Every structure is written in structure tokens, then in C-alpha cells.
């Protein structure tokens, strides 16, 4: 069984990835992640978008142009509002699974943090993690 599975807050939407391990785990301090998460950053487990399956009728999608100019699609629960995954076609067709929605996130260990130029003064950066000012080059 994959450890990359989880649900929204109300439990109506669940997801899982067929991947055993994430391609990467990234902390993102971008403005969109701050707005969507309601916090200073999002922590994301990256897996191929086509490895992710959803269940639950309350899932909705919010599509917006990312900094790359390409569309990014944010999957969320329309009942409770939890952000679940963000599909990133411009980033190797990976999806960013919101680590806080995993059923068990105890194993998550960030490899990189991005958009550090946008870090909020009330949020501490972990200096031990590789950092990029905006999107990774
Ligand atoms: Zn929900
Ligand atoms: Zn972001």
C-alpha cells in the first residue's frame, strides 16, 4: 500500500497515488500557496499527476496561471475547503500533494524549499534545507 494517500478535513474527498515514494518533497512560500493554505507556506509531496486518483463528489478544481504562465490546477474539497493537490503541467507533470492532508505525514522530509524570497517575517526558514528564491531552476 502506498503511504501517499489522504483526505480532506471532512473526509468526503480521498486520494491516493500509485507511487511508493515521492519524486521530491518541497516547501513552497509562494503567494498562491500562502493564500490557499491560509498559512506561511505549503509542504508538498510531489508525485506524477497521472499516478493520483480521487474519490468523492465534493472535489472541485481551481485553475489559475502559475508564475510560469502555464495553468496550474488546484484540487480542493468544496464542502470543507481543504486543499488536496496542485497539478503542475509545467513542472514535469507532477502534482503537489499537500502533506498536511496525508493520513500519515510523519515520514515527510523536505528536500528543498522554494519561493524563499517571499517568506513571511513571522515564518522561520529552515536553513538546513536547500533553498531557492522563486521556482527551482
Ligand atoms: Zn472535505
Ligand atoms: Zn506555492
Short mmCIF file of N, CA and C and ligand atoms in Angstrom, two decimals:
data_model
loop_
_atom_site.label_atom_id
_atom_site.label_comp_id
_atom_site.label_asym_id
_atom_site.label_seq_id
_atom_site.Cartn_x
_atom_site.Cartn_y
_atom_site.Cartn_z
N UNK A 1 0.85 -1.22 0.00
CA UNK A 1 0.00 0.00 0.00
C UNK A 1 0.87 1.24 0.00
N UNK A 2 0.46 2.22 -0.76
CA UNK A 2 1.20 3.46 -0.79
C UNK A 2 0.99 4.24 0.51
N UNK A 3 2.02 4.96 0.88
CA UNK A 3 1.87 5.86 2.03
C UNK A 3 1.39 7.23 1.57
N UNK A 4 1.31 7.41 0.23
CA UNK A 4 0.88 8.71 -0.32
C UNK A 4 -0.62 8.66 -0.55
N UNK A 5 -1.35 8.76 0.54
CA UNK A 5 -2.82 8.78 0.46
C UNK A 5 -3.33 9.62 1.61
N UNK A 6 -4.49 10.21 1.39
CA UNK A 6 -5.01 11.08 2.44
C UNK A 6 -6.42 11.52 2.13
N UNK A 7 -6.86 12.56 2.84
CA UNK A 7 -8.22 13.05 2.68
C UNK A 7 -8.30 14.52 3.10
N UNK A 8 -9.44 15.11 2.76
CA UNK A 8 -9.72 16.47 3.23
C UNK A 8 -10.17 16.42 4.69
N UNK A 9 -10.43 17.60 5.24
CA UNK A 9 -10.82 17.68 6.65
C UNK A 9 -12.12 16.95 6.94
N UNK A 10 -13.13 17.10 6.09
CA UNK A 10 -14.43 16.47 6.36
C UNK A 10 -14.44 15.01 5.95
N UNK A 11 -13.47 14.59 5.16
CA UNK A 11 -13.37 13.18 4.80
C UNK A 11 -14.13 12.78 3.56
N UNK A 12 -14.85 13.73 2.92
CA UNK A 12 -15.64 13.36 1.73
C UNK A 12 -14.77 13.08 0.52
N UNK A 13 -13.60 13.73 0.45
CA UNK A 13 -12.70 13.50 -0.68
C UNK A 13 -11.46 12.77 -0.17
N UNK A 14 -11.14 11.66 -0.83
CA UNK A 14 -9.92 10.94 -0.51
C UNK A 14 -9.09 10.82 -1.78
N UNK A 15 -7.81 10.59 -1.63
CA UNK A 15 -6.93 10.43 -2.78
C UNK A 15 -5.85 9.43 -2.43
N UNK A 16 -5.26 8.87 -3.48
CA UNK A 16 -4.05 8.07 -3.27
C UNK A 16 -3.23 8.09 -4.55
N UNK A 17 -1.95 7.87 -4.39
CA UNK A 17 -1.03 7.78 -5.52
C UNK A 17 -0.56 6.35 -5.64
N UNK A 18 -0.34 5.92 -6.89
CA UNK A 18 0.20 4.57 -7.10
C UNK A 18 1.71 4.54 -6.86
N UNK A 19 2.32 5.70 -6.67
CA UNK A 19 3.75 5.77 -6.38
C UNK A 19 4.02 5.39 -4.92
N UNK A 20 5.13 4.70 -4.71
CA UNK A 20 5.51 4.33 -3.34
C UNK A 20 6.22 5.48 -2.63
N UNK A 21 7.02 6.20 -3.43
CA UNK A 21 7.84 7.28 -2.86
C UNK A 21 7.62 8.55 -3.68
N UNK A 22 7.68 9.72 -3.03
CA UNK A 22 7.58 10.96 -3.80
C UNK A 22 8.83 11.21 -4.64
N UNK A 23 8.66 11.90 -5.77
CA UNK A 23 9.81 12.32 -6.58
C UNK A 23 10.63 13.35 -5.81
N UNK A 24 9.97 14.11 -4.98
CA UNK A 24 10.61 15.20 -4.25
C UNK A 24 9.62 15.69 -3.20
N UNK A 25 10.14 16.27 -2.13
CA UNK A 25 9.26 16.93 -1.17
C UNK A 25 9.73 18.38 -1.05
N UNK A 26 8.81 19.31 -1.28
CA UNK A 26 9.18 20.72 -1.36
C UNK A 26 8.28 21.59 -0.50
N UNK A 27 8.91 22.52 0.19
CA UNK A 27 8.18 23.55 0.93
C UNK A 27 8.07 24.76 0.01
N UNK A 28 6.87 25.30 -0.15
CA UNK A 28 6.67 26.43 -1.07
C UNK A 28 6.13 27.65 -0.33
N UNK A 29 6.87 28.75 -0.47
CA UNK A 29 6.49 30.02 0.18
C UNK A 29 5.85 30.99 -0.80
N UNK A 30 5.29 30.49 -1.92
CA UNK A 30 4.76 31.40 -2.95
C UNK A 30 3.45 32.04 -2.48
N UNK A 31 3.09 33.18 -3.08
CA UNK A 31 1.87 33.88 -2.65
C UNK A 31 0.61 33.02 -2.80
N UNK A 32 0.54 32.22 -3.86
CA UNK A 32 -0.66 31.40 -4.05
C UNK A 32 -0.79 30.34 -2.96
N UNK A 33 0.34 29.72 -2.59
CA UNK A 33 0.28 28.71 -1.53
C UNK A 33 -0.09 29.35 -0.19
N UNK A 34 0.37 30.58 0.02
CA UNK A 34 0.01 31.27 1.27
C UNK A 34 -1.49 31.54 1.31
N UNK A 35 -2.04 32.02 0.20
CA UNK A 35 -3.48 32.29 0.16
C UNK A 35 -4.28 31.01 0.33
N UNK A 36 -3.86 29.96 -0.41
CA UNK A 36 -4.67 28.75 -0.39
C UNK A 36 -4.58 28.03 0.94
N UNK A 37 -3.39 28.04 1.53
CA UNK A 37 -3.22 27.29 2.78
C UNK A 37 -3.69 28.09 3.99
N UNK A 38 -3.76 29.42 3.83
CA UNK A 38 -4.06 30.26 4.98
C UNK A 38 -2.90 30.31 5.94
N UNK A 39 -1.72 29.98 5.46
CA UNK A 39 -0.55 29.94 6.32
C UNK A 39 0.65 30.51 5.57
N UNK A 40 1.84 30.35 6.13
CA UNK A 40 3.03 30.99 5.56
C UNK A 40 3.61 30.21 4.39
N UNK A 41 3.29 28.93 4.29
CA UNK A 41 3.86 28.11 3.22
C UNK A 41 3.05 26.82 3.12
N UNK A 42 3.29 26.09 2.03
CA UNK A 42 2.72 24.74 1.92
C UNK A 42 3.86 23.74 1.86
N UNK A 43 3.63 22.56 2.36
CA UNK A 43 4.59 21.47 2.28
C UNK A 43 4.00 20.42 1.37
N UNK A 44 4.75 20.09 0.31
CA UNK A 44 4.19 19.31 -0.79
C UNK A 44 5.02 18.07 -1.09
N UNK A 45 4.33 16.97 -1.25
CA UNK A 45 4.94 15.72 -1.68
C UNK A 45 4.64 15.58 -3.17
N UNK A 46 5.68 15.54 -4.01
CA UNK A 46 5.47 15.58 -5.45
C UNK A 46 5.46 14.18 -6.06
N UNK A 47 4.39 13.90 -6.79
CA UNK A 47 4.23 12.62 -7.49
C UNK A 47 3.67 12.91 -8.88
N UNK A 48 3.85 11.98 -9.85
CA UNK A 48 3.26 12.21 -11.17
C UNK A 48 1.74 12.39 -11.08
N UNK A 49 1.22 13.39 -11.81
CA UNK A 49 -0.21 13.67 -11.76
C UNK A 49 -1.04 12.44 -12.14
N UNK A 50 -0.55 11.67 -13.14
CA UNK A 50 -1.35 10.52 -13.57
C UNK A 50 -1.28 9.34 -12.60
N UNK A 51 -0.52 9.49 -11.52
CA UNK A 51 -0.50 8.43 -10.50
C UNK A 51 -1.54 8.66 -9.41
N UNK A 52 -2.21 9.82 -9.47
CA UNK A 52 -3.13 10.20 -8.39
C UNK A 52 -4.57 9.91 -8.79
N UNK A 53 -5.30 9.23 -7.92
CA UNK A 53 -6.73 9.03 -8.13
C UNK A 53 -7.49 9.63 -6.95
N UNK A 54 -8.67 10.17 -7.26
CA UNK A 54 -9.51 10.80 -6.23
C UNK A 54 -10.82 10.02 -6.10
N UNK A 55 -11.40 10.09 -4.92
CA UNK A 55 -12.78 9.66 -4.73
C UNK A 55 -13.50 10.74 -3.96
N UNK A 56 -14.80 10.91 -4.26
CA UNK A 56 -15.58 11.88 -3.52
C UNK A 56 -16.13 12.97 -4.42
N UNK A 57 -17.44 13.18 -4.32
CA UNK A 57 -18.10 14.10 -5.25
C UNK A 57 -17.88 15.56 -4.93
N UNK A 58 -17.42 15.87 -3.74
CA UNK A 58 -17.27 17.30 -3.40
C UNK A 58 -15.95 17.89 -3.87
N UNK A 59 -15.14 17.09 -4.59
CA UNK A 59 -13.89 17.66 -5.11
C UNK A 59 -14.20 18.70 -6.19
N UNK A 60 -13.55 19.85 -6.09
CA UNK A 60 -13.63 20.89 -7.11
C UNK A 60 -12.21 21.27 -7.53
N UNK A 61 -12.14 21.97 -8.68
CA UNK A 61 -10.84 22.40 -9.17
C UNK A 61 -10.82 23.91 -9.35
N UNK A 62 -9.72 24.50 -8.97
CA UNK A 62 -9.49 25.91 -9.21
C UNK A 62 -8.27 26.01 -10.13
N UNK A 63 -8.49 26.58 -11.32
CA UNK A 63 -7.42 26.66 -12.30
C UNK A 63 -6.93 28.10 -12.37
N UNK A 64 -5.63 28.27 -12.30
CA UNK A 64 -5.06 29.62 -12.31
C UNK A 64 -3.73 29.55 -13.06
N UNK A 65 -3.30 30.66 -13.63
CA UNK A 65 -1.99 30.68 -14.27
C UNK A 65 -0.92 30.85 -13.21
N UNK A 66 0.04 29.92 -13.22
CA UNK A 66 1.16 30.00 -12.29
C UNK A 66 2.20 30.98 -12.77
N UNK A 67 3.27 31.10 -12.01
CA UNK A 67 4.34 32.04 -12.35
C UNK A 67 4.98 31.70 -13.69
N UNK A 68 4.91 30.44 -14.10
CA UNK A 68 5.48 30.01 -15.38
C UNK A 68 4.64 30.48 -16.55
N UNK A 69 3.41 30.95 -16.26
CA UNK A 69 2.47 31.29 -17.32
C UNK A 69 1.57 30.13 -17.69
N UNK A 70 1.96 28.92 -17.28
CA UNK A 70 1.15 27.73 -17.54
C UNK A 70 0.06 27.62 -16.47
N UNK A 71 -1.01 26.92 -16.86
CA UNK A 71 -2.08 26.71 -15.90
C UNK A 71 -1.66 25.74 -14.81
N UNK A 72 -2.03 26.03 -13.59
CA UNK A 72 -1.93 25.05 -12.52
C UNK A 72 -3.34 24.81 -12.01
N UNK A 73 -3.63 23.56 -11.68
CA UNK A 73 -4.97 23.15 -11.26
C UNK A 73 -4.93 22.71 -9.82
N UNK A 74 -5.65 23.41 -8.98
CA UNK A 74 -5.67 23.10 -7.56
C UNK A 74 -6.94 22.33 -7.22
N UNK A 75 -6.77 21.11 -6.71
CA UNK A 75 -7.89 20.27 -6.30
C UNK A 75 -8.17 20.51 -4.83
N UNK A 76 -9.46 20.73 -4.53
CA UNK A 76 -9.82 21.00 -3.14
C UNK A 76 -11.21 20.45 -2.86
N UNK A 77 -11.58 20.39 -1.59
CA UNK A 77 -12.91 19.92 -1.21
C UNK A 77 -13.84 21.12 -1.09
N UNK A 78 -14.96 21.08 -1.81
CA UNK A 78 -15.89 22.21 -1.80
C UNK A 78 -16.75 22.24 -0.55
N UNK A 79 -16.73 21.18 0.23
CA UNK A 79 -17.50 21.18 1.48
C UNK A 79 -16.70 21.79 2.61
N UNK A 80 -15.48 21.33 2.79
CA UNK A 80 -14.70 21.80 3.95
C UNK A 80 -13.56 22.74 3.55
N UNK A 81 -13.24 22.83 2.27
CA UNK A 81 -12.23 23.79 1.80
C UNK A 81 -10.80 23.32 1.84
N UNK A 82 -10.54 22.10 2.26
CA UNK A 82 -9.15 21.65 2.33
C UNK A 82 -8.50 21.61 0.95
N UNK A 83 -7.30 22.19 0.80
CA UNK A 83 -6.53 21.98 -0.41
C UNK A 83 -5.94 20.58 -0.39
N UNK A 84 -5.95 19.89 -1.54
CA UNK A 84 -5.50 18.50 -1.57
C UNK A 84 -4.27 18.33 -2.44
N UNK A 85 -4.38 18.68 -3.73
CA UNK A 85 -3.22 18.57 -4.61
C UNK A 85 -3.22 19.75 -5.58
N UNK A 86 -2.05 20.05 -6.12
CA UNK A 86 -1.92 21.05 -7.19
C UNK A 86 -1.23 20.38 -8.37
N UNK A 87 -1.90 20.39 -9.53
CA UNK A 87 -1.33 19.77 -10.74
C UNK A 87 -0.46 20.80 -11.45
N UNK A 88 0.79 20.40 -11.75
CA UNK A 88 1.80 21.31 -12.28
C UNK A 88 2.30 20.82 -13.64
N UNK A 89 1.55 21.09 -14.73
CA UNK A 89 1.99 20.61 -16.04
C UNK A 89 3.35 21.17 -16.45
N UNK A 90 3.68 22.38 -16.00
CA UNK A 90 4.96 22.98 -16.38
C UNK A 90 6.12 22.41 -15.59
N UNK A 91 5.83 21.59 -14.60
CA UNK A 91 6.87 21.05 -13.73
C UNK A 91 6.86 19.52 -13.86
N UNK A 92 7.20 19.04 -15.05
CA UNK A 92 7.30 17.60 -15.33
C UNK A 92 6.00 16.84 -15.07
N UNK A 93 4.85 17.53 -15.23
CA UNK A 93 3.56 16.89 -14.98
C UNK A 93 3.46 16.26 -13.60
N UNK A 94 4.09 16.92 -12.63
CA UNK A 94 3.97 16.45 -11.26
C UNK A 94 2.76 17.10 -10.59
N UNK A 95 2.29 16.44 -9.54
CA UNK A 95 1.28 17.03 -8.68
C UNK A 95 1.86 17.21 -7.30
N UNK A 96 1.56 18.36 -6.72
CA UNK A 96 2.00 18.65 -5.36
C UNK A 96 0.89 18.24 -4.40
N UNK A 97 1.12 17.14 -3.69
CA UNK A 97 0.16 16.67 -2.69
C UNK A 97 0.43 17.42 -1.39
N UNK A 98 -0.62 18.05 -0.86
CA UNK A 98 -0.45 18.84 0.37
C UNK A 98 -0.18 17.89 1.54
N UNK A 99 1.03 17.97 2.08
CA UNK A 99 1.48 16.96 3.06
C UNK A 99 0.59 16.90 4.29
N UNK A 100 0.00 18.04 4.65
CA UNK A 100 -0.84 18.04 5.85
C UNK A 100 -2.12 17.26 5.71
N UNK A 101 -2.48 16.88 4.46
CA UNK A 101 -3.71 16.10 4.24
C UNK A 101 -3.44 14.60 4.17
N UNK A 102 -2.15 14.20 4.25
CA UNK A 102 -1.84 12.77 4.24
C UNK A 102 -2.39 12.11 5.50
N UNK A 103 -2.83 10.87 5.36
CA UNK A 103 -3.31 10.13 6.54
C UNK A 103 -2.20 10.01 7.57
N UNK A 104 -0.98 9.77 7.08
CA UNK A 104 0.20 9.73 7.95
C UNK A 104 1.29 10.55 7.28
N UNK A 105 1.64 11.67 7.88
CA UNK A 105 2.68 12.52 7.29
C UNK A 105 3.97 12.48 8.10
N UNK A 106 4.08 11.53 9.00
CA UNK A 106 5.23 11.50 9.92
C UNK A 106 6.54 11.24 9.19
N UNK A 107 6.48 10.64 8.00
CA UNK A 107 7.68 10.28 7.24
C UNK A 107 8.17 11.40 6.34
N UNK A 108 7.37 12.47 6.20
CA UNK A 108 7.69 13.53 5.24
C UNK A 108 8.94 14.29 5.66
N UNK A 109 9.85 14.50 4.70
CA UNK A 109 11.10 15.20 4.98
C UNK A 109 11.44 16.09 3.78
N UNK A 110 11.29 17.41 3.93
CA UNK A 110 11.50 18.31 2.78
C UNK A 110 12.91 18.23 2.22
N UNK A 111 13.00 18.16 0.87
CA UNK A 111 14.29 18.17 0.16
C UNK A 111 14.71 19.59 -0.20
N UNK A 112 13.74 20.43 -0.45
CA UNK A 112 14.02 21.76 -0.98
C UNK A 112 12.92 22.70 -0.52
N UNK A 113 13.24 23.99 -0.42
CA UNK A 113 12.21 24.99 -0.22
C UNK A 113 12.34 26.05 -1.30
N UNK A 114 11.19 26.46 -1.81
CA UNK A 114 11.17 27.38 -2.94
C UNK A 114 10.37 28.63 -2.61
N UNK A 115 10.58 29.65 -3.43
CA UNK A 115 9.95 30.96 -3.23
C UNK A 115 10.35 31.57 -1.89
N UNK A 116 11.61 31.34 -1.50
CA UNK A 116 12.07 31.85 -0.20
C UNK A 116 12.14 33.38 -0.17
N UNK A 117 12.20 34.01 -1.36
CA UNK A 117 12.19 35.48 -1.39
C UNK A 117 10.86 36.04 -0.89
N UNK A 118 9.86 35.18 -0.81
CA UNK A 118 8.53 35.62 -0.40
C UNK A 118 8.16 35.13 1.01
N UNK A 119 9.15 34.65 1.74
CA UNK A 119 8.89 34.16 3.09
C UNK A 119 8.38 35.29 3.98
N UNK A 120 7.40 34.99 4.80
CA UNK A 120 6.85 35.99 5.70
C UNK A 120 7.74 36.17 6.93
N UNK A 121 7.79 37.41 7.45
CA UNK A 121 8.64 37.66 8.62
C UNK A 121 8.23 36.83 9.84
N UNK A 122 6.99 36.36 9.88
CA UNK A 122 6.52 35.57 11.03
C UNK A 122 6.67 34.07 10.80
N UNK A 123 7.41 33.74 9.73
CA UNK A 123 7.65 32.33 9.44
C UNK A 123 9.14 32.09 9.34
N UNK A 124 9.64 31.15 10.11
CA UNK A 124 11.07 30.86 10.09
C UNK A 124 11.43 29.90 8.96
N UNK A 125 12.54 30.19 8.29
CA UNK A 125 13.07 29.30 7.26
C UNK A 125 14.00 28.29 7.92
N UNK A 126 13.92 27.06 7.50
CA UNK A 126 14.86 26.05 7.97
C UNK A 126 16.12 26.14 7.10
N UNK A 127 17.17 26.70 7.67
CA UNK A 127 18.39 26.98 6.90
C UNK A 127 19.09 25.71 6.44
N UNK A 128 18.74 24.58 7.01
CA UNK A 128 19.44 23.34 6.67
C UNK A 128 18.91 22.73 5.37
N UNK A 129 17.80 23.26 4.85
CA UNK A 129 17.22 22.72 3.62
C UNK A 129 17.66 23.59 2.44
N UNK A 130 18.00 22.94 1.34
CA UNK A 130 18.34 23.64 0.10
C UNK A 130 17.23 24.64 -0.26
N UNK A 131 17.63 25.85 -0.65
CA UNK A 131 16.64 26.90 -0.84
C UNK A 131 16.77 27.55 -2.21
N UNK A 132 15.63 27.97 -2.75
CA UNK A 132 15.59 28.74 -3.99
C UNK A 132 14.72 29.97 -3.77
N UNK A 133 15.11 31.09 -4.39
CA UNK A 133 14.38 32.34 -4.19
C UNK A 133 12.97 32.31 -4.75
N UNK A 134 12.81 31.61 -5.89
CA UNK A 134 11.49 31.51 -6.52
C UNK A 134 11.31 30.07 -6.98
N UNK A 135 10.89 29.86 -8.25
CA UNK A 135 10.78 28.50 -8.74
C UNK A 135 12.18 27.89 -8.90
N UNK A 136 12.33 26.58 -8.72
CA UNK A 136 13.64 25.97 -8.88
C UNK A 136 14.11 26.07 -10.33
N UNK A 137 15.40 26.31 -10.52
CA UNK A 137 15.92 26.50 -11.87
C UNK A 137 16.17 25.20 -12.60
ZN1 LIG B 1 -13.92 17.93 2.73
ZN1 LIG B 2 3.49 27.61 -3.95
#
